Short mmCIF file of C-alpha atoms and ligand atoms in Angstrom, two decimals:
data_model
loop_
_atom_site.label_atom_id
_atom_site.label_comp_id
_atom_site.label_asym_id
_atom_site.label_seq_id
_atom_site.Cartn_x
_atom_site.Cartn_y
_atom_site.Cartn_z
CA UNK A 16 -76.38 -13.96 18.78
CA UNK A 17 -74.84 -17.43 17.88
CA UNK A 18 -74.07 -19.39 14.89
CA UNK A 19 -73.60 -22.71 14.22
CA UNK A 20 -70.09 -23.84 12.58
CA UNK A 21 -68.95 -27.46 11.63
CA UNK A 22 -65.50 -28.74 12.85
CA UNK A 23 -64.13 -32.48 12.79
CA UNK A 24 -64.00 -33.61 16.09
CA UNK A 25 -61.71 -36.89 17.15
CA UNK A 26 -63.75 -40.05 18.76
CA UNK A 27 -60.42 -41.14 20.59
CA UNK A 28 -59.40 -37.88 21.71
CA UNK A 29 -61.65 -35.13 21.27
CA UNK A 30 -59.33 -33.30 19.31
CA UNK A 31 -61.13 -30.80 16.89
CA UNK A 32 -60.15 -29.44 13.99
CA UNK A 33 -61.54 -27.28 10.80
CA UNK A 34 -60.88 -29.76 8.37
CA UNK A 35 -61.34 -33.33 8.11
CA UNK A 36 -57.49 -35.70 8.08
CA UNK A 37 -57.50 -38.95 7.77
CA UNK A 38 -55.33 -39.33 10.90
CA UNK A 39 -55.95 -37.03 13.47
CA UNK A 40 -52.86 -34.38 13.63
CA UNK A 41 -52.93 -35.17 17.80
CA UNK A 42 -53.67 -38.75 18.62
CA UNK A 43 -52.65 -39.76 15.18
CA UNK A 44 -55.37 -42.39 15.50
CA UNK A 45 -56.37 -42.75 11.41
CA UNK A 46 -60.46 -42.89 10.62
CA UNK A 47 -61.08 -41.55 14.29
CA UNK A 48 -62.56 -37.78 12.63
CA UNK A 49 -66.22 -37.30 12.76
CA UNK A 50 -68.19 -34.13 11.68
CA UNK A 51 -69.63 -32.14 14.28
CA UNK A 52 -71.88 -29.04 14.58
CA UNK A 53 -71.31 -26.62 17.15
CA UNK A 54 -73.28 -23.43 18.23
CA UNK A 55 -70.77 -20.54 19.05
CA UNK A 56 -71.99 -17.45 20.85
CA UNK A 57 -70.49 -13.90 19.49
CA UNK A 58 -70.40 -12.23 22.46
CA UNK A 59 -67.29 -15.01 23.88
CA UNK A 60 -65.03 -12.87 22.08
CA UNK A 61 -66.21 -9.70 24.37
CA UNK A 62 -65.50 -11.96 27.30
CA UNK A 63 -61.56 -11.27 26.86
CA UNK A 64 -59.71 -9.69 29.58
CA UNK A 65 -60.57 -6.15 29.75
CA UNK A 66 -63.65 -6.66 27.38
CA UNK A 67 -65.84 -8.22 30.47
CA UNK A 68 -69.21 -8.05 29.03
CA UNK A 69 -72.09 -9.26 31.13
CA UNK A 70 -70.06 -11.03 33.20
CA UNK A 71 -69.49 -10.42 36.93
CA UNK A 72 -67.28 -11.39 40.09
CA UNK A 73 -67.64 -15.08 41.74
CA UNK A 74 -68.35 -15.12 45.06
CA UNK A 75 -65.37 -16.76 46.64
CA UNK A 76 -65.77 -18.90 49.59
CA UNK A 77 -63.79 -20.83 52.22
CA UNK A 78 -63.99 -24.33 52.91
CA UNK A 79 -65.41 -24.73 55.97
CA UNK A 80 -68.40 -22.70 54.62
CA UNK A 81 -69.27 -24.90 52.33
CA UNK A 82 -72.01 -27.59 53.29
CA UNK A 83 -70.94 -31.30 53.72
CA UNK A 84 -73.34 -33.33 51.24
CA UNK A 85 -74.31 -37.16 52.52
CA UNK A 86 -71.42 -39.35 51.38
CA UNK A 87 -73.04 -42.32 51.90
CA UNK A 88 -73.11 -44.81 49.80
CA UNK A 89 -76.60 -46.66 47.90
CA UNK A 90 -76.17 -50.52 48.82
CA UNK A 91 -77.53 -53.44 47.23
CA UNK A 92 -78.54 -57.31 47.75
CA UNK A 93 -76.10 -57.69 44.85
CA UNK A 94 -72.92 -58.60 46.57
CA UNK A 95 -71.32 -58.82 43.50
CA UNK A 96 -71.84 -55.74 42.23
CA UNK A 97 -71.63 -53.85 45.15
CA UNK A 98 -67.97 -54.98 45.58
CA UNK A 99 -66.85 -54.24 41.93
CA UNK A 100 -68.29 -51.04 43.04
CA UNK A 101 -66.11 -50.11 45.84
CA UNK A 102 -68.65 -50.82 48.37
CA UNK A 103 -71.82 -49.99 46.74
CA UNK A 104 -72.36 -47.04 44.58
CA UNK A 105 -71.20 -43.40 45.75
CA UNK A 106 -74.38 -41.29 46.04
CA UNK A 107 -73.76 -38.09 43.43
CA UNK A 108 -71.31 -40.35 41.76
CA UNK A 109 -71.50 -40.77 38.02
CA UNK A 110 -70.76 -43.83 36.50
CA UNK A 111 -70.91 -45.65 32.62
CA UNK A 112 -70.64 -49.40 32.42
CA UNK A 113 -69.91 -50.55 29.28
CA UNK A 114 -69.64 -53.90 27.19
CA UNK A 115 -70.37 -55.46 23.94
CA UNK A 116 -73.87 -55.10 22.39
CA UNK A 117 -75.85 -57.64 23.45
CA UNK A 118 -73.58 -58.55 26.36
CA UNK A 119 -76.45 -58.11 29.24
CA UNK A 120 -75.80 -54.56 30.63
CA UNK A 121 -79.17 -53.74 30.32
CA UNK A 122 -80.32 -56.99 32.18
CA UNK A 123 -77.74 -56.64 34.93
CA UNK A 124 -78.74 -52.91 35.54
CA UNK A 125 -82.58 -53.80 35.69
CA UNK A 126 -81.24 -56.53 38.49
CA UNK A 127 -79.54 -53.53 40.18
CA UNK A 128 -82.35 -51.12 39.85
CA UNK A 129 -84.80 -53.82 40.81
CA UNK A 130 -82.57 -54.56 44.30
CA UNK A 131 -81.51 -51.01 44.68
CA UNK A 132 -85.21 -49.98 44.34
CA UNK A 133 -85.35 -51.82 47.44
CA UNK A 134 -84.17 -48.87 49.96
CA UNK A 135 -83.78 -45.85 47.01
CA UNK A 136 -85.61 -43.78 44.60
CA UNK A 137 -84.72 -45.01 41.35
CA UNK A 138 -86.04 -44.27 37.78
CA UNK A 139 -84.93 -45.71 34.92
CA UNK A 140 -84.65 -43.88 31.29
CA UNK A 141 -84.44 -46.26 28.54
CA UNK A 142 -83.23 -44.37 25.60
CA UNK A 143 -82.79 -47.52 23.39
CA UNK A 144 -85.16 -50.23 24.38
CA UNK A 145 -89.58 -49.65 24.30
CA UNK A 146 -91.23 -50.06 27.84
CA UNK A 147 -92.78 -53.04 26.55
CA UNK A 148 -88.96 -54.40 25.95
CA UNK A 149 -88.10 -53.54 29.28
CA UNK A 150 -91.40 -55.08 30.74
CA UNK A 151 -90.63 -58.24 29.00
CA UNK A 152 -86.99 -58.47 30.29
CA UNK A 153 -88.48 -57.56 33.69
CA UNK A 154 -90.89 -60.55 33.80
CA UNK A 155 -87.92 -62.83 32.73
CA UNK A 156 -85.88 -61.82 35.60
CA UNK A 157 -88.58 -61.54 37.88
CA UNK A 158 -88.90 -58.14 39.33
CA UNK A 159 -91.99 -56.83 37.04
CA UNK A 160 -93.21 -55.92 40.34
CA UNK A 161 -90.24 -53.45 41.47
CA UNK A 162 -90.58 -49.66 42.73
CA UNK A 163 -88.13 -49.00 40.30
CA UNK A 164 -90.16 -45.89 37.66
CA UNK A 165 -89.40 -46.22 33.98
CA UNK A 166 -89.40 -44.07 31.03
CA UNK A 167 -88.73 -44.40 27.61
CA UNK A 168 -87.64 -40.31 27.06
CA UNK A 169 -84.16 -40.16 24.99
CA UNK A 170 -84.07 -36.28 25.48
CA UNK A 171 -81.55 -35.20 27.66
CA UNK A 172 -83.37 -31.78 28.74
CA UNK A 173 -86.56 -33.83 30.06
CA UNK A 174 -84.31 -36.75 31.84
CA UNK A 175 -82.54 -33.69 33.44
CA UNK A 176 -85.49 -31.37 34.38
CA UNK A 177 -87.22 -34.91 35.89
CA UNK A 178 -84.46 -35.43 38.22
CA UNK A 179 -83.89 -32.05 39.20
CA UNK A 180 -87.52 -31.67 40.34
CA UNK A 181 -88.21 -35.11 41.20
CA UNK A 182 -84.69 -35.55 42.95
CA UNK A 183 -84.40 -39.28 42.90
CA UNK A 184 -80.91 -41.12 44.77
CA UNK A 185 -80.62 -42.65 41.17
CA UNK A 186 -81.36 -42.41 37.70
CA UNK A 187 -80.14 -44.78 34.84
CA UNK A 188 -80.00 -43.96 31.73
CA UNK A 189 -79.51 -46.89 29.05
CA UNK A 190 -77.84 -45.70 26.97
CA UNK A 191 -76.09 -42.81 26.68
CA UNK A 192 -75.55 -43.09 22.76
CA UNK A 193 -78.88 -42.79 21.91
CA UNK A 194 -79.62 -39.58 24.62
CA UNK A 195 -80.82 -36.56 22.02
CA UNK A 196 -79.24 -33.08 23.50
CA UNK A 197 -81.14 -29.74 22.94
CA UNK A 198 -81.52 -28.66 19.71
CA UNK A 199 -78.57 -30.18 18.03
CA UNK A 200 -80.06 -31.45 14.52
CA UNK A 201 -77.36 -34.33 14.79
CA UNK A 202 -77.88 -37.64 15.63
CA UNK A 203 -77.24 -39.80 18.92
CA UNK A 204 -74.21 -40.79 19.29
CA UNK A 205 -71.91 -38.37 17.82
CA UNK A 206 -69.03 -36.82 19.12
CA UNK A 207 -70.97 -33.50 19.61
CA UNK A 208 -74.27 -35.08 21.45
CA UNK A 209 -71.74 -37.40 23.48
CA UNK A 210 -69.75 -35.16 24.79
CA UNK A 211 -72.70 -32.89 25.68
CA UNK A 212 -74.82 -35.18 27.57
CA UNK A 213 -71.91 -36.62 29.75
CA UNK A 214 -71.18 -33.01 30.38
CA UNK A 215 -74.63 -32.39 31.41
CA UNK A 216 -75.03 -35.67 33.20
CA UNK A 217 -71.77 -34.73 35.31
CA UNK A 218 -73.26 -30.88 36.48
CA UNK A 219 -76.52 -33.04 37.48
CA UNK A 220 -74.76 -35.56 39.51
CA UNK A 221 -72.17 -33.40 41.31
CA UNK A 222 -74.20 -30.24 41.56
CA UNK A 223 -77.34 -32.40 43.00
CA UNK A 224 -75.98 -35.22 44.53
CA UNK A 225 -78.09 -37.52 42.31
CA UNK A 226 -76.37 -40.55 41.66
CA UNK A 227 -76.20 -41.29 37.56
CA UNK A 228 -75.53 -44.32 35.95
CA UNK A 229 -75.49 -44.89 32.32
CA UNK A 230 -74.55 -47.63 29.99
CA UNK A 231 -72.35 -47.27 26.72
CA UNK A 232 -71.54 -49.53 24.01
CA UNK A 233 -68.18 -50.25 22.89
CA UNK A 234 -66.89 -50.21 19.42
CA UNK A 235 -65.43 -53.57 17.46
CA UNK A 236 -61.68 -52.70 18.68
CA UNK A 237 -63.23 -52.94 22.50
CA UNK A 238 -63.00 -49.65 23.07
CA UNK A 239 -65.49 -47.25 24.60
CA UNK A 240 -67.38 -45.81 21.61
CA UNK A 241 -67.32 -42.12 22.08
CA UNK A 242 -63.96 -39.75 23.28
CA UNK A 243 -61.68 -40.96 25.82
CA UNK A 244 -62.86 -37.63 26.92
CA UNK A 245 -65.98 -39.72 28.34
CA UNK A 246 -63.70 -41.64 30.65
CA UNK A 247 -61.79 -38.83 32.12
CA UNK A 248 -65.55 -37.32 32.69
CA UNK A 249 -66.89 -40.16 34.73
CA UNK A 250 -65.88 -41.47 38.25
CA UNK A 251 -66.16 -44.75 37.46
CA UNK A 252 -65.74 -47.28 33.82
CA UNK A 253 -67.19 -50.95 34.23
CA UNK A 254 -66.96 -53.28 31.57
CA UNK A 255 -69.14 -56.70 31.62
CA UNK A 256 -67.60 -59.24 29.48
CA UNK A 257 -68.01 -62.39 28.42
CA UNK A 258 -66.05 -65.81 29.31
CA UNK A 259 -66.19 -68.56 26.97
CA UNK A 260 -67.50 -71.12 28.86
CA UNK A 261 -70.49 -71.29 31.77
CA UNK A 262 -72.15 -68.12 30.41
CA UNK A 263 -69.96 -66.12 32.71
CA UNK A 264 -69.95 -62.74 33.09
CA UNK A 265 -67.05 -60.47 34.37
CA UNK A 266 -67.77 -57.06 36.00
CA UNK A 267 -64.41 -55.42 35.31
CA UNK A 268 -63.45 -52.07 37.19
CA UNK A 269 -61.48 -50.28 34.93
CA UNK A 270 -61.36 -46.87 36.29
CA UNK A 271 -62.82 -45.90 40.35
CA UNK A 272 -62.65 -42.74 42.12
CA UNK A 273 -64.40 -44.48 45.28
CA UNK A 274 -62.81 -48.01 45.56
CA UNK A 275 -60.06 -50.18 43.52
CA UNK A 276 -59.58 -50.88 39.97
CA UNK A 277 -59.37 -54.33 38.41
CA UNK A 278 -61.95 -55.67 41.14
CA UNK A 279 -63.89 -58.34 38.90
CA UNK A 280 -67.72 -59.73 39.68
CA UNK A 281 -68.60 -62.88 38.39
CA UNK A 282 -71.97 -63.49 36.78
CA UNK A 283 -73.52 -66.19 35.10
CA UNK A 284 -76.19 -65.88 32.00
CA UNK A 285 -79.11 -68.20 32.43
CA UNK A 286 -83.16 -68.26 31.91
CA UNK A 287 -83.69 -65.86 34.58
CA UNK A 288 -81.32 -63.42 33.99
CA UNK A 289 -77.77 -63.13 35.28
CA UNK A 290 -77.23 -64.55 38.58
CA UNK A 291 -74.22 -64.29 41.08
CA UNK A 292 -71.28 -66.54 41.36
CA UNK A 293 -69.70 -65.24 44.77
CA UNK A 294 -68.12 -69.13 44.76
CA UNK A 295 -66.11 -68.45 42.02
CA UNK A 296 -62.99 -70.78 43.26
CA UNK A 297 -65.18 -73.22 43.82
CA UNK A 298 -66.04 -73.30 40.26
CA UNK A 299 -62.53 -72.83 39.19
CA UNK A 300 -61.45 -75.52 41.54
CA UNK A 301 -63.86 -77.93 40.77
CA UNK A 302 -62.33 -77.74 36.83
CA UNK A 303 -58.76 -78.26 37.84
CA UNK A 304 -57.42 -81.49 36.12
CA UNK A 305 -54.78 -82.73 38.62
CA UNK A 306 -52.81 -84.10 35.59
CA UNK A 307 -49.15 -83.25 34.60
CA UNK A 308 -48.66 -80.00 33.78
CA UNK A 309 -51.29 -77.92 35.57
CA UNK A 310 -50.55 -76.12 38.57
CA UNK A 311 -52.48 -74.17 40.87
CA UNK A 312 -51.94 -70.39 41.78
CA UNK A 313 -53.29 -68.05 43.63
CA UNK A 314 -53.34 -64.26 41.90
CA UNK A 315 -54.83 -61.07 43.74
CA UNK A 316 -57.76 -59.12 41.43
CA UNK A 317 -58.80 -55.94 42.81
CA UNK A 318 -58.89 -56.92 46.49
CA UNK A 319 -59.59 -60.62 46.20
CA UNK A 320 -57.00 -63.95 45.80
CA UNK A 321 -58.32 -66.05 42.80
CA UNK A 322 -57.02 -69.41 42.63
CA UNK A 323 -56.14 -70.09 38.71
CA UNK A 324 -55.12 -73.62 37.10
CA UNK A 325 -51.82 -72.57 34.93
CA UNK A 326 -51.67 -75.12 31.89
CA UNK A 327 -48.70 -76.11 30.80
CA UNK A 328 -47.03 -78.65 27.43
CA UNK A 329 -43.79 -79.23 26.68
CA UNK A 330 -43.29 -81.13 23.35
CA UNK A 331 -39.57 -81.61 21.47
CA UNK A 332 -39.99 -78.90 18.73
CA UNK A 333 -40.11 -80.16 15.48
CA UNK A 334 -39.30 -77.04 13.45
CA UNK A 335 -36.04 -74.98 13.85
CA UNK A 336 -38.06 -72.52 16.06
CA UNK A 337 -39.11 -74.03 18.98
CA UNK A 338 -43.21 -72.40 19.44
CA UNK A 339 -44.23 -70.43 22.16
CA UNK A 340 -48.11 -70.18 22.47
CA UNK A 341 -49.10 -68.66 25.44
CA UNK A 342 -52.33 -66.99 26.43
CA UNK A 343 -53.90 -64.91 29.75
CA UNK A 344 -50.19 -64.41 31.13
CA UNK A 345 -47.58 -62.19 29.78
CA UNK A 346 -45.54 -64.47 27.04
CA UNK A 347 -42.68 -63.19 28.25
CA UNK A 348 -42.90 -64.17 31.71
CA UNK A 349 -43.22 -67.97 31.00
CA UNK A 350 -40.44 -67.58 28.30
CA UNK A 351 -38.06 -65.99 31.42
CA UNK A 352 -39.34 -68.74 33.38
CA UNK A 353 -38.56 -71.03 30.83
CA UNK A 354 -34.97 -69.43 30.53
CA UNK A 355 -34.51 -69.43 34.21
CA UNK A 356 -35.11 -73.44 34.83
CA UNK A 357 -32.96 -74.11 31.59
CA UNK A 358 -30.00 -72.25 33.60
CA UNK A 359 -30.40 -74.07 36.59
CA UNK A 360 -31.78 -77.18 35.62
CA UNK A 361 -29.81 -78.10 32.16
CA UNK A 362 -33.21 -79.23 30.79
CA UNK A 363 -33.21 -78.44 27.25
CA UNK A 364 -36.56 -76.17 26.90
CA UNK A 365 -35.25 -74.03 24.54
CA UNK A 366 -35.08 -76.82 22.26
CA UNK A 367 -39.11 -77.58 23.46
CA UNK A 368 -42.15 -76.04 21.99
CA UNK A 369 -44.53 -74.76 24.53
CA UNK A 370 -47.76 -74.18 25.20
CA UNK A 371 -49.22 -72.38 28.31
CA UNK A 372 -52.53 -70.88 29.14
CA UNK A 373 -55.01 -70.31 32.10
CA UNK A 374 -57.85 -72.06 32.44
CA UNK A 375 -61.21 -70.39 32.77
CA UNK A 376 -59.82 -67.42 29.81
CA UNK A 377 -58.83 -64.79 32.67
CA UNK A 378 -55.73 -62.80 32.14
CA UNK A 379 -53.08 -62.90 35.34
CA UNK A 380 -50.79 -60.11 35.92
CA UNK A 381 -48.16 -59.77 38.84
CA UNK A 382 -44.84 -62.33 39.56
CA UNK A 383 -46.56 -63.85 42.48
CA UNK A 384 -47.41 -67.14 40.13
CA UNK A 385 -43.94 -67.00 38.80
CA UNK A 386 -43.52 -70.41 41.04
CA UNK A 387 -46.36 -71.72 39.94
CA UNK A 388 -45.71 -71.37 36.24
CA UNK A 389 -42.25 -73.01 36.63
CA UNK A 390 -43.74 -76.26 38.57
CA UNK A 391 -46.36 -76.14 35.80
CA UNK A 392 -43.46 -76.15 33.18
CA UNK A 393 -41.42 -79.09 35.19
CA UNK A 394 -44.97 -80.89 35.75
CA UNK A 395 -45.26 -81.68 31.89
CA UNK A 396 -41.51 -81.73 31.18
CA UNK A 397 -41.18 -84.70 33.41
CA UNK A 398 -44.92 -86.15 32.69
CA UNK A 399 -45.62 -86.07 36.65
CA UNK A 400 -48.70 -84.72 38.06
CA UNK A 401 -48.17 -82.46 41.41
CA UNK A 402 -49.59 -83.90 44.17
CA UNK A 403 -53.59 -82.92 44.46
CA UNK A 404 -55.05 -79.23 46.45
CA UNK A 405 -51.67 -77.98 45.71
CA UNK A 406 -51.05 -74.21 45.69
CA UNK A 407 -47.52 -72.76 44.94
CA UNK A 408 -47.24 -68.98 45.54
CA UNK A 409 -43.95 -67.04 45.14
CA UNK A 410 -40.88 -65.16 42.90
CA UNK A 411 -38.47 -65.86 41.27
CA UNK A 412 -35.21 -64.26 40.70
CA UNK A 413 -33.12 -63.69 37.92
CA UNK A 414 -30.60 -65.84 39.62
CA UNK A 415 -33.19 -68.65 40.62
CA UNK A 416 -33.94 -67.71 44.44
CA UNK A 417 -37.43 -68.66 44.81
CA UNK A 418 -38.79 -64.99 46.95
CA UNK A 419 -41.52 -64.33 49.63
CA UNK A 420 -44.60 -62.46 48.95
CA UNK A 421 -46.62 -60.08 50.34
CA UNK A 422 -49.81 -60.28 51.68
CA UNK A 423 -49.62 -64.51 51.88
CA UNK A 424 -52.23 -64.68 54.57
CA UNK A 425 -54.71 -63.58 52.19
CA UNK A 426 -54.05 -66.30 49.75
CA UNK A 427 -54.16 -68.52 52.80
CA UNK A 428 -57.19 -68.02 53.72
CA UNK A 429 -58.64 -68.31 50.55
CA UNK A 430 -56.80 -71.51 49.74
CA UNK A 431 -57.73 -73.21 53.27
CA UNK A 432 -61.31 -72.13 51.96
CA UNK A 433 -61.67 -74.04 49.61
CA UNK A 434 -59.74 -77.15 50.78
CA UNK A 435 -56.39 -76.81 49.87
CA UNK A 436 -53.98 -78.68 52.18
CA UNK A 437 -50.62 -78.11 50.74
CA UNK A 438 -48.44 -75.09 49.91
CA UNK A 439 -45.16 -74.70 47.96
CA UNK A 440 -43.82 -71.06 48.99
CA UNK A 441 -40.19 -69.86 49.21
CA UNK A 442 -38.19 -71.00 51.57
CA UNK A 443 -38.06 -67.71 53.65
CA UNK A 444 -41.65 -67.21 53.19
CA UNK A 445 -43.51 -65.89 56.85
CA UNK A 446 -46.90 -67.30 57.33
CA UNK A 447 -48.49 -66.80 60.31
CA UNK A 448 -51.08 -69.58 60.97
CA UNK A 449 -52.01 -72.07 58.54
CA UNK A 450 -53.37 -75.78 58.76
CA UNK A 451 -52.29 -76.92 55.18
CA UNK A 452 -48.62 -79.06 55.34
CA UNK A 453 -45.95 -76.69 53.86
CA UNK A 454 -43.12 -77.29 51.76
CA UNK A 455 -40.61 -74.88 51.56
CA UNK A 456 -37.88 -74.19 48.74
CA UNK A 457 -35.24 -71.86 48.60
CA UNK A 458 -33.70 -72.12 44.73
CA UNK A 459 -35.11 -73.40 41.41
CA UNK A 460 -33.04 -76.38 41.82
CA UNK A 461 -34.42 -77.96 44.78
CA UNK A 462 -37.51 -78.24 42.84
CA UNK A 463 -36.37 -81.44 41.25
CA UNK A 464 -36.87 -83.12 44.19
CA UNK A 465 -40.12 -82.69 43.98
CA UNK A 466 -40.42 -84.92 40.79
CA UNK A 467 -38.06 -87.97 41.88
P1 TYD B 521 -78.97 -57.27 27.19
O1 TYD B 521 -79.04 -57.01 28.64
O2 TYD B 521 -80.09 -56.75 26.36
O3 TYD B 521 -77.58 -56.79 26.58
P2 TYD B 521 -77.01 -55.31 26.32
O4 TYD B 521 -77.84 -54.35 27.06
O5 TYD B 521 -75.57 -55.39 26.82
O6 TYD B 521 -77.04 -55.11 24.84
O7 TYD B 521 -78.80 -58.86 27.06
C1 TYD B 521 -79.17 -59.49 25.92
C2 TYD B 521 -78.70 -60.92 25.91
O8 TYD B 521 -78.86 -61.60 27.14
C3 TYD B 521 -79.51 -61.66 24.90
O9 TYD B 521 -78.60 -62.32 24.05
C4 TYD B 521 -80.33 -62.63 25.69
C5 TYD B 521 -79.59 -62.80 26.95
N1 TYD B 521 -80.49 -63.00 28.13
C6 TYD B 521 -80.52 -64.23 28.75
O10 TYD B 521 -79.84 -65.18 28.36
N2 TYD B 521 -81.33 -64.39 29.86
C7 TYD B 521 -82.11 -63.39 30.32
O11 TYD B 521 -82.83 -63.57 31.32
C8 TYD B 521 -82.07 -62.12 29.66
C9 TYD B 521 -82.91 -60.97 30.12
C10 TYD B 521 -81.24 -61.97 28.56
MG1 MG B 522 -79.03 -52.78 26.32
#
């Protein structure tokens, strides 16, 4: 016997309760409780301990017993991707990549079926978009003649029994919001249906070894519409987002049980669908404006050295609080900076408004451009542009000592790349082998020399 009963179930948390709050009592997120309907069967409570019911003993087995499934990984002609990925997707892995509506998840996982289609099995449920959508999209990018098999089937039972019999490497189903579970009377997209069909997705992919990849919108905050509980379910989050300029697109890795996080793809939007940029530098390079107050820097995302231009004004303040505007770095970083060159240097930058942001809207994290945003700083406080293919990489200290990093050969190599002939590191900086001239500098104030 079961009935149906109707809690209020949390879309940040999962949290459920029997009555609605306006903030839910555990996450205390306000506007986050939804209604949801769920089927309980009567004979759970006869499931107690010492009331076992139908149930019986597990059968209990050690490890080496236990079959070793194929670990091997489903690779692509998408470089991009594949890296972002770890390596290429994990087969029996189960993944969501997510975005804003309309970003071009759908068109970057028909690219990926299309290529992956290549060597795999691969169908491809779209829940949300008509075949004749999909074929249209397909003949833009160019692979209406794919192996990839489509289907337009939102319920989760039939997407389930067709993998199960058919036993594809992949399926992908776009998206999961609009997947219909069972008989739930509710609609896609609810708390209830989500949390269902990830559920159900996960048994297929781990009990199978059928890889799954689904999309997911997120809401206006940027957040993953549905529970956090999806996240926790999955083995891997990817957001695509957008970049103001070029029609880029970033391939974030935000969570990755098989490879790191923060790895980022670059893709650009154009007639033909999104295409790689594995040159990103190059591009980034190519904008850098060699005037005062840029410097270049190199910073490590996910397992690869980007070289950023840092932007940088200094203007006398004309209001009693000096400004600070500073975007895709932490503020307080430049203001420390700031503080630090003030100390050492007597110039007056407290008394400055400033203005400091990275070019090409990415967000920098790590002290490794702390050098970098101090010649910036100096750059357009003395109106003197650093010399030209310039990279500064290092600390800085509280007490101005300018510090070695790790891993410099990787920035290096990048740098030497792209055709970057001089580095300004810390004085006691190792680098093994490089053919760019090197200046070295120990303290804050030696770099004053560099502006004589
Ligand atoms: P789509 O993949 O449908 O986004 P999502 O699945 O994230 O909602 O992408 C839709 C946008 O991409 C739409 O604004 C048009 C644009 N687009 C191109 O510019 N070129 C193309 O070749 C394609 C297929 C889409
Ligand atoms: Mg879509």
């Amino acid at each position: 016997m079961s009935t149906k009963k109707t809690v209020f179930a949390c879309t940040e948390c999962g949290n459920e309760t029997g009555k609605w709050f306006g903030c839910c009592p555990q996450c205390k997120v306000w506007n986050s409780l939804e209604e949801v309907t769920v089927t309980t069967s009567s004979s759970s409570s006869a499931n107690k301990l010492g009331a076992r019911g139908t149930a019986g003993p597990v059968e209990l087995r050690r490890l080496d017993t236990i079959e070793k499934k194929p670990q091997d990984r489903l690779t692509c002609s998408i470089n991009e991707w594949d890296r972002v990925l770890g390596g290429g997707l994990m087969r029996g892995s189960f993944i969501i990549l997510t975005g804003d509506p309309g970003i071009g998840k759908s068109t970057l996982l028909l690219h990926v079926a299309h290529a992956l289609a290549q060597k795999y099995s691969v169908f491809y449920f779209s829940s949300e978009e008509s075949l004749e959508q999909v074929r249209t999209r397909a003949e833009r990018l160019g692979c209406l003649q794919s192996s990839v098999l489509f289907s337009d089937q939102a319920r989760l039972d039939e997407i389930i029994a067709t993998a199960e019999i058919k036993k594809p490497d992949l399926i992908i189903v776009d998206s999961i919001q609009n997947c219909l579970t069972g008989d739930n009377d509710l609609l896609p997209g609810s708390v209830g249906q989500l949390k269902e069909a990830a559920f159900r997705l996960m048994r297929l992919a781990k009990e199978r070894n059928i890889t799954v990849l689904l999309s997911g919108h997120i809401t206006k905050e940027g957040i993953m519409a549905g529970p956090k509980l999806l996240e926790h379910m999955v083995d891997g989050v990817f957001y695509l987002q957008g970049e103001d300029r070029w029609q880029t697109r970033i391939l974030r890795s935000i969570k990755n049980r098989f490879g790191t996080i923060n790895e980022l793809g670059f893709f650009e939007m154009c007639g033909a669908g999104l295409q790689e940029m594995p040159n990103i530098n190059a591009h980034f390079l190519e904008e850098q404006s060699h005037a005062p107050g840029s410097a270049l820097v190199s910073s490590i995302e996910g397992s690869r050295p980007l070289l950023l231009e840092l932007q940088a004004l200094t203007i006398a303040s004309q209001y009693g609080i000096p400004q600070r505007v500073i975007s895709g770095i932490d503020p307080k970083q430049v203001i420390l900076i700031a503080a630090i060159l003030e100390k050492y240097l007597h110039l007056k930058l407290s008394a400055s408004d400033i203005f400091f942001k990275i070019s090409g809207s990415l967000k920098i994290r790590g002290n490794t451009s702390d050098l970098g945003i101090a010649l910036a700083l100096l750059s357009t406080f003395f109106q003197q542009a650093l010399p030209s293919q310039c990279l500064s990489i290092g600390e800085i200290s509280l007490t101005g000592q300018i510090k070695p990093i790790n891993y410099i050969g990787l920035h290096v190599n990048e740098a030497e790349k792209f055709g970057i002939t001089n580095l300004i590191v810390s004085g006691t900086q190792k680098i093994e082998k490089t053919a760019c001239s090197v200046q070295r500098f120990k303290h804050v104030g030696e770099l004053l020399s560099l502006f004589e």
